[in-house]
mmCIF file of C-alpha atoms in Angstrom:
data_model
loop_
_atom_site.group_PDB
_atom_site.id
_atom_site.type_symbol
_atom_site.label_atom_id
_atom_site.label_comp_id
_atom_site.label_asym_id
_atom_site.label_seq_id
_atom_site.Cartn_x
_atom_site.Cartn_y
_atom_site.Cartn_z
ATOM 1 C CA UNK M 1 22.754 -5.967 -0.715
ATOM 2 C CA UNK M 2 21.549 -4.648 -4.036
ATOM 3 C CA UNK M 3 24.271 -4.086 -6.617
ATOM 4 C CA UNK M 4 22.642 -0.901 -7.880
ATOM 5 C CA UNK M 5 22.083 2.629 -6.616
ATOM 6 C CA UNK M 6 19.259 4.885 -7.760
ATOM 7 C CA UNK M 7 17.984 8.311 -6.712
ATOM 8 C CA UNK M 8 15.112 7.926 -4.245
ATOM 9 C CA UNK M 9 12.667 10.085 -6.175
ATOM 10 C CA UNK M 10 12.190 12.088 -9.345
ATOM 11 C CA UNK M 11 9.522 14.300 -10.852
ATOM 12 C CA UNK M 12 8.550 14.513 -14.492
ATOM 13 C CA UNK M 13 5.997 16.579 -16.366
ATOM 14 C CA UNK M 14 3.360 14.682 -18.282
ATOM 15 C CA UNK M 15 4.309 14.322 -21.932
ATOM 16 C CA UNK M 16 7.993 14.878 -21.309
ATOM 17 C CA UNK M 17 10.699 12.251 -21.317
ATOM 18 C CA UNK M 18 11.559 10.683 -17.979
ATOM 19 C CA UNK M 19 15.210 9.712 -17.613
ATOM 20 C CA UNK M 20 15.902 7.423 -14.670
ATOM 21 C CA UNK M 21 19.567 6.796 -13.865
ATOM 22 C CA UNK M 22 21.115 3.744 -12.254
ATOM 23 C CA UNK M 23 24.655 3.056 -11.104
ATOM 24 C CA UNK M 24 25.985 -0.498 -11.113
ATOM 25 C CA UNK M 25 29.740 -0.043 -10.893
ATOM 26 C CA UNK M 26 30.445 -3.620 -9.757
ATOM 27 C CA UNK M 27 28.578 -5.303 -12.584
ATOM 28 C CA UNK M 28 30.241 -8.382 -14.036
ATOM 29 C CA UNK M 29 30.720 -9.052 -17.713
ATOM 30 C CA UNK M 30 27.870 -11.513 -18.115
ATOM 31 C CA UNK M 31 25.314 -9.829 -15.862
ATOM 32 C CA UNK M 32 22.256 -8.252 -17.387
ATOM 33 C CA UNK M 33 20.642 -4.997 -16.304
ATOM 34 C CA UNK M 34 16.909 -5.354 -15.745
ATOM 35 C CA UNK M 35 14.317 -2.686 -15.107
ATOM 36 C CA UNK M 36 10.990 -3.328 -13.428
ATOM 37 C CA UNK M 37 8.384 -0.976 -12.058
ATOM 38 C CA UNK M 38 5.805 -1.319 -9.333
ATOM 39 C CA UNK M 39 2.622 0.653 -9.287
ATOM 40 C CA UNK M 40 1.135 1.029 -5.834
ATOM 41 C CA UNK M 41 -0.152 -2.217 -4.330
ATOM 42 C CA UNK M 42 0.547 -4.272 -7.446
ATOM 43 C CA UNK M 43 3.184 -6.794 -8.415
ATOM 44 C CA UNK M 44 6.221 -5.461 -10.296
ATOM 45 C CA UNK M 45 6.042 -5.215 -14.076
ATOM 46 C CA UNK M 46 8.913 -6.066 -16.389
ATOM 47 C CA UNK M 47 10.018 -3.126 -18.544
ATOM 48 C CA UNK M 48 13.238 -3.903 -20.359
ATOM 49 C CA UNK M 49 16.654 -5.475 -19.999
ATOM 50 C CA UNK M 50 20.037 -5.338 -21.682
ATOM 51 C CA UNK M 51 23.605 -6.553 -21.550
ATOM 52 C CA UNK M 52 25.811 -4.169 -23.513
ATOM 53 C CA UNK M 53 23.847 -2.602 -26.327
ATOM 54 C CA UNK M 54 21.120 -0.038 -26.008
ATOM 55 C CA UNK M 55 17.659 -1.528 -26.151
ATOM 56 C CA UNK M 56 14.230 -0.202 -27.050
ATOM 57 C CA UNK M 57 10.782 -1.684 -26.815
ATOM 58 C CA UNK M 58 7.236 -0.396 -26.794
ATOM 59 C CA UNK M 59 7.549 0.782 -23.218
ATOM 60 C CA UNK M 60 10.972 2.323 -22.897
ATOM 61 C CA UNK M 61 14.569 2.644 -24.006
ATOM 62 C CA UNK M 62 17.590 1.472 -22.074
ATOM 63 C CA UNK M 63 20.911 3.216 -22.504
ATOM 64 C CA UNK M 64 23.938 1.395 -21.061
ATOM 65 C CA UNK M 65 27.283 3.168 -20.864
ATOM 66 C CA UNK M 66 30.204 1.657 -22.679
ATOM 67 C CA UNK M 67 31.901 0.631 -19.424
ATOM 68 C CA UNK M 68 28.551 -0.813 -18.260
ATOM 69 C CA UNK M 69 28.867 0.871 -14.900
ATOM 70 C CA UNK M 70 25.668 2.827 -15.289
ATOM 71 C CA UNK M 71 22.485 2.899 -17.298
ATOM 72 C CA UNK M 72 19.483 5.120 -17.937
ATOM 73 C CA UNK M 73 15.896 4.108 -18.455
ATOM 74 C CA UNK M 74 14.017 6.481 -20.717
ATOM 75 C CA UNK M 75 10.255 6.761 -20.841
ATOM 76 C CA UNK M 76 9.889 8.893 -23.967
ATOM 77 C CA UNK M 77 6.502 10.468 -23.245
ATOM 78 C CA UNK M 78 5.605 10.019 -19.603
ATOM 79 C CA UNK M 79 1.946 9.793 -18.638
ATOM 80 C CA UNK M 80 0.255 9.953 -15.247
ATOM 81 C CA UNK M 81 -0.017 6.164 -15.331
ATOM 82 C CA UNK M 82 3.772 5.922 -15.336
ATOM 83 C CA UNK M 83 3.873 7.120 -11.726
ATOM 84 C CA UNK M 84 5.478 4.182 -9.943
ATOM 85 C CA UNK M 85 8.608 2.911 -8.215
ATOM 86 C CA UNK M 86 11.212 1.918 -10.787
ATOM 87 C CA UNK M 87 13.751 -0.745 -9.895
ATOM 88 C CA UNK M 88 17.072 -1.237 -11.651
ATOM 89 C CA UNK M 89 18.453 -4.710 -10.981
ATOM 90 C CA UNK M 90 21.643 -6.461 -11.933
ATOM 91 C CA UNK M 91 20.860 -10.148 -12.226
ATOM 92 C CA UNK M 92 23.195 -12.163 -10.058
ATOM 93 C CA UNK M 93 22.659 -15.523 -8.419
ATOM 94 C CA UNK M 94 19.451 -14.044 -7.089
ATOM 95 C CA UNK M 95 17.350 -10.970 -7.601
ATOM 96 C CA UNK M 96 17.911 -8.332 -4.955
ATOM 97 C CA UNK M 97 15.628 -5.336 -5.084
ATOM 98 C CA UNK M 98 17.026 -2.034 -3.892
ATOM 99 C CA UNK M 99 14.889 0.887 -2.819
ATOM 100 C CA UNK M 100 14.251 1.990 -6.415
ATOM 101 C CA UNK M 101 13.294 5.434 -7.708
ATOM 102 C CA UNK M 102 9.844 6.775 -7.016
ATOM 103 C CA UNK M 103 8.805 8.609 -10.177
ATOM 104 C CA UNK M 104 6.044 11.185 -9.914
ATOM 105 C CA UNK M 105 4.533 12.235 -13.233
ATOM 106 C CA UNK M 106 2.712 15.523 -12.824
ATOM 107 C CA UNK M 107 0.039 17.035 -15.037
ATOM 108 C CA UNK I 1 2.004 -13.131 -22.954
ATOM 109 C CA UNK I 2 3.850 -14.101 -19.766
ATOM 110 C CA UNK I 3 0.994 -13.801 -17.308
ATOM 111 C CA UNK I 4 1.326 -14.867 -13.697
ATOM 112 C CA UNK I 5 -1.667 -15.110 -11.402
ATOM 113 C CA UNK I 6 -1.944 -15.364 -7.642
ATOM 114 C CA UNK I 7 -4.766 -16.569 -5.498
ATOM 115 C CA UNK I 8 -6.156 -15.266 -3.288
ATOM 116 C CA UNK I 9 -5.548 -11.572 -3.866
ATOM 117 C CA UNK I 10 -6.155 -10.886 -0.213
ATOM 118 C CA UNK I 11 -6.796 -12.970 2.876
ATOM 119 C CA UNK I 12 -7.563 -12.285 6.508
ATOM 120 C CA UNK I 13 -6.977 -15.049 9.011
ATOM 121 C CA UNK I 14 -6.795 -15.622 12.730
ATOM 122 C CA UNK I 15 -3.492 -15.997 14.520
ATOM 123 C CA UNK I 16 -2.353 -19.620 14.614
ATOM 124 C CA UNK I 17 -4.006 -20.694 11.391
ATOM 125 C CA UNK I 18 -2.268 -21.636 8.146
ATOM 126 C CA UNK I 19 -2.746 -19.873 4.839
ATOM 127 C CA UNK I 20 -1.923 -21.188 1.370
ATOM 128 C CA UNK I 21 -1.149 -18.854 -1.519
ATOM 129 C CA UNK I 22 -1.074 -20.138 -5.089
ATOM 130 C CA UNK I 23 1.055 -18.807 -7.912
ATOM 131 C CA UNK I 24 0.390 -19.897 -11.475
ATOM 132 C CA UNK I 25 2.074 -19.163 -14.765
ATOM 133 C CA UNK I 26 -0.792 -19.039 -17.247
ATOM 134 C CA UNK I 27 0.871 -19.098 -20.641
ATOM 135 C CA UNK I 28 4.372 -20.395 -20.123
ATOM 136 C CA UNK I 29 6.214 -23.072 -18.217
ATOM 137 C CA UNK I 30 7.971 -21.700 -15.177
ATOM 138 C CA UNK I 31 11.205 -23.512 -14.528
ATOM 139 C CA UNK I 32 11.942 -21.204 -11.631
ATOM 140 C CA UNK I 33 9.592 -19.428 -9.283
ATOM 141 C CA UNK I 34 10.410 -16.877 -6.649
ATOM 142 C CA UNK I 35 8.571 -15.725 -3.547
ATOM 143 C CA UNK I 36 8.939 -12.237 -2.158
ATOM 144 C CA UNK I 37 7.556 -10.394 0.815
ATOM 145 C CA UNK I 38 6.980 -6.663 0.939
ATOM 146 C CA UNK I 39 6.209 -4.619 4.041
ATOM 147 C CA UNK I 40 4.597 -1.178 3.747
ATOM 148 C CA UNK I 41 6.843 1.450 2.176
ATOM 149 C CA UNK I 42 9.657 -1.059 1.764
ATOM 150 C CA UNK I 43 11.158 -2.849 -1.191
ATOM 151 C CA UNK I 44 10.605 -6.468 -2.097
ATOM 152 C CA UNK I 45 12.555 -9.008 -0.074
ATOM 153 C CA UNK I 46 13.340 -12.345 -1.668
ATOM 154 C CA UNK I 47 12.173 -15.196 0.557
ATOM 155 C CA UNK I 48 12.955 -18.264 -1.506
ATOM 156 C CA UNK I 49 13.648 -19.649 -4.947
ATOM 157 C CA UNK I 50 12.101 -22.855 -6.167
ATOM 158 C CA UNK I 51 12.680 -25.045 -9.167
ATOM 159 C CA UNK I 52 10.071 -27.507 -10.364
ATOM 160 C CA UNK I 53 10.468 -30.814 -8.659
ATOM 161 C CA UNK I 54 13.170 -29.627 -6.280
ATOM 162 C CA UNK I 55 13.243 -28.322 -2.755
ATOM 163 C CA UNK I 56 13.114 -24.575 -2.423
ATOM 164 C CA UNK I 57 16.194 -22.569 -1.525
ATOM 165 C CA UNK I 58 15.426 -20.167 1.293
ATOM 166 C CA UNK I 59 17.120 -16.864 1.954
ATOM 167 C CA UNK I 60 18.932 -16.313 5.196
ATOM 168 C CA UNK I 61 16.555 -15.522 8.004
ATOM 169 C CA UNK I 62 13.504 -17.096 6.345
ATOM 170 C CA UNK I 63 12.166 -20.061 8.313
ATOM 171 C CA UNK I 64 11.590 -22.937 5.933
ATOM 172 C CA UNK I 65 9.329 -24.742 8.384
ATOM 173 C CA UNK I 66 7.113 -21.695 8.654
ATOM 174 C CA UNK I 67 6.978 -20.786 4.981
ATOM 175 C CA UNK I 68 6.409 -24.027 3.103
ATOM 176 C CA UNK I 69 6.975 -23.839 -0.621
ATOM 177 C CA UNK I 70 5.875 -26.474 -3.097
ATOM 178 C CA UNK I 71 6.692 -26.224 -6.791
ATOM 179 C CA UNK I 72 4.893 -29.340 -7.938
ATOM 180 C CA UNK I 73 4.517 -28.513 -11.618
ATOM 181 C CA UNK I 74 5.876 -26.153 -14.232
ATOM 182 C CA UNK I 75 2.867 -23.883 -13.831
ATOM 183 C CA UNK I 76 2.122 -23.947 -10.121
ATOM 184 C CA UNK I 77 3.930 -23.025 -6.932
ATOM 185 C CA UNK I 78 2.356 -22.655 -3.521
ATOM 186 C CA UNK I 79 3.454 -20.823 -0.406
ATOM 187 C CA UNK I 80 1.919 -21.925 2.876
ATOM 188 C CA UNK I 81 2.321 -19.674 5.874
ATOM 189 C CA UNK I 82 1.985 -22.035 8.824
ATOM 190 C CA UNK I 83 0.786 -20.915 12.247
ATOM 191 C CA UNK I 84 0.501 -17.353 11.064
ATOM 192 C CA UNK I 85 1.025 -14.488 13.496
ATOM 193 C CA UNK I 86 0.354 -10.761 13.139
ATOM 194 C CA UNK I 87 4.005 -10.103 12.247
ATOM 195 C CA UNK I 88 3.511 -12.292 9.155
ATOM 196 C CA UNK I 89 1.032 -9.753 7.809
ATOM 197 C CA UNK I 90 2.530 -8.542 4.574
ATOM 198 C CA UNK I 91 2.210 -8.363 0.795
ATOM 199 C CA UNK I 92 3.404 -11.637 -0.708
ATOM 200 C CA UNK I 93 4.430 -11.614 -4.354
ATOM 201 C CA UNK I 94 5.516 -14.460 -6.581
ATOM 202 C CA UNK I 95 7.369 -14.339 -9.848
ATOM 203 C CA UNK I 96 8.088 -16.909 -12.500
ATOM 204 C CA UNK I 97 10.791 -17.397 -15.065
ATOM 205 C CA UNK I 98 10.960 -19.815 -17.934
ATOM 206 C CA UNK I 99 14.706 -20.069 -17.472
ATOM 207 C CA UNK I 100 17.070 -19.559 -14.615
ATOM 208 C CA UNK I 101 17.345 -16.813 -12.040
ATOM 209 C CA UNK I 102 19.079 -14.651 -14.627
ATOM 210 C CA UNK I 103 16.149 -14.639 -17.018
ATOM 211 C CA UNK I 104 13.237 -12.236 -17.111
ATOM 212 C CA UNK I 105 10.863 -12.635 -14.205
ATOM 213 C CA UNK I 106 7.147 -12.095 -14.564
ATOM 214 C CA UNK I 107 5.399 -11.130 -11.380
ATOM 215 C CA UNK I 108 2.027 -12.000 -9.998
ATOM 216 C CA UNK I 109 -0.320 -9.296 -8.704
ATOM 217 C CA UNK I 110 0.455 -10.103 -5.082
ATOM 218 C CA UNK I 111 -1.485 -11.408 -2.094
ATOM 219 C CA UNK I 112 -2.150 -9.217 0.882
ATOM 220 C CA UNK I 113 -2.167 -11.252 4.091
ATOM 221 C CA UNK I 114 -3.571 -9.828 7.291
ATOM 222 C CA UNK I 115 -3.268 -11.913 10.439
ATOM 223 C CA UNK I 116 -5.491 -10.842 13.292
#
């Protein structure tokens, strides 16, 4: 089973920030949190990953709580092209995809 | 960087035939490659993990004699679906990592297999 839980769906207005939460309460000390997204009928796309510190790249920011039991992916200015299923994954001996969060960005 | 390709992007075959899907890492050496299967409106399911030059490790419930995986080089892995049946129709996705299973995976665009 996946080690993460995410809300099944979220809406976001175009141009606003999209904040996608993820719970990973059983995460171990050396396990990374990865985020990927999958646009319909395509392979998943890597977004960002982190261990303890907050991370930012050209696509998104990742905020990890101090106890590392949860994290939030932030898309600062969502566009229609960001509509996708977003997967939060804790890397263990193998990658287990949960159901993810289906993000709808609306005009 | 970190581009992974798959070929073919889609394939239709008759029941009982075998289908080979190629996965290539174009600009990096893939120490580890993964194969996933995705049914409509479902999440990705890991089928197997392969390391270059080694036998693949299959997930529970995945028949290794039916889904043959060859990771012959650091840039190429193949998945052969042998004696395909309609229930094997699915979206097959590969990913590649330059390190171990805990490193970033880069995914291919997927191959849609339809078995008639």
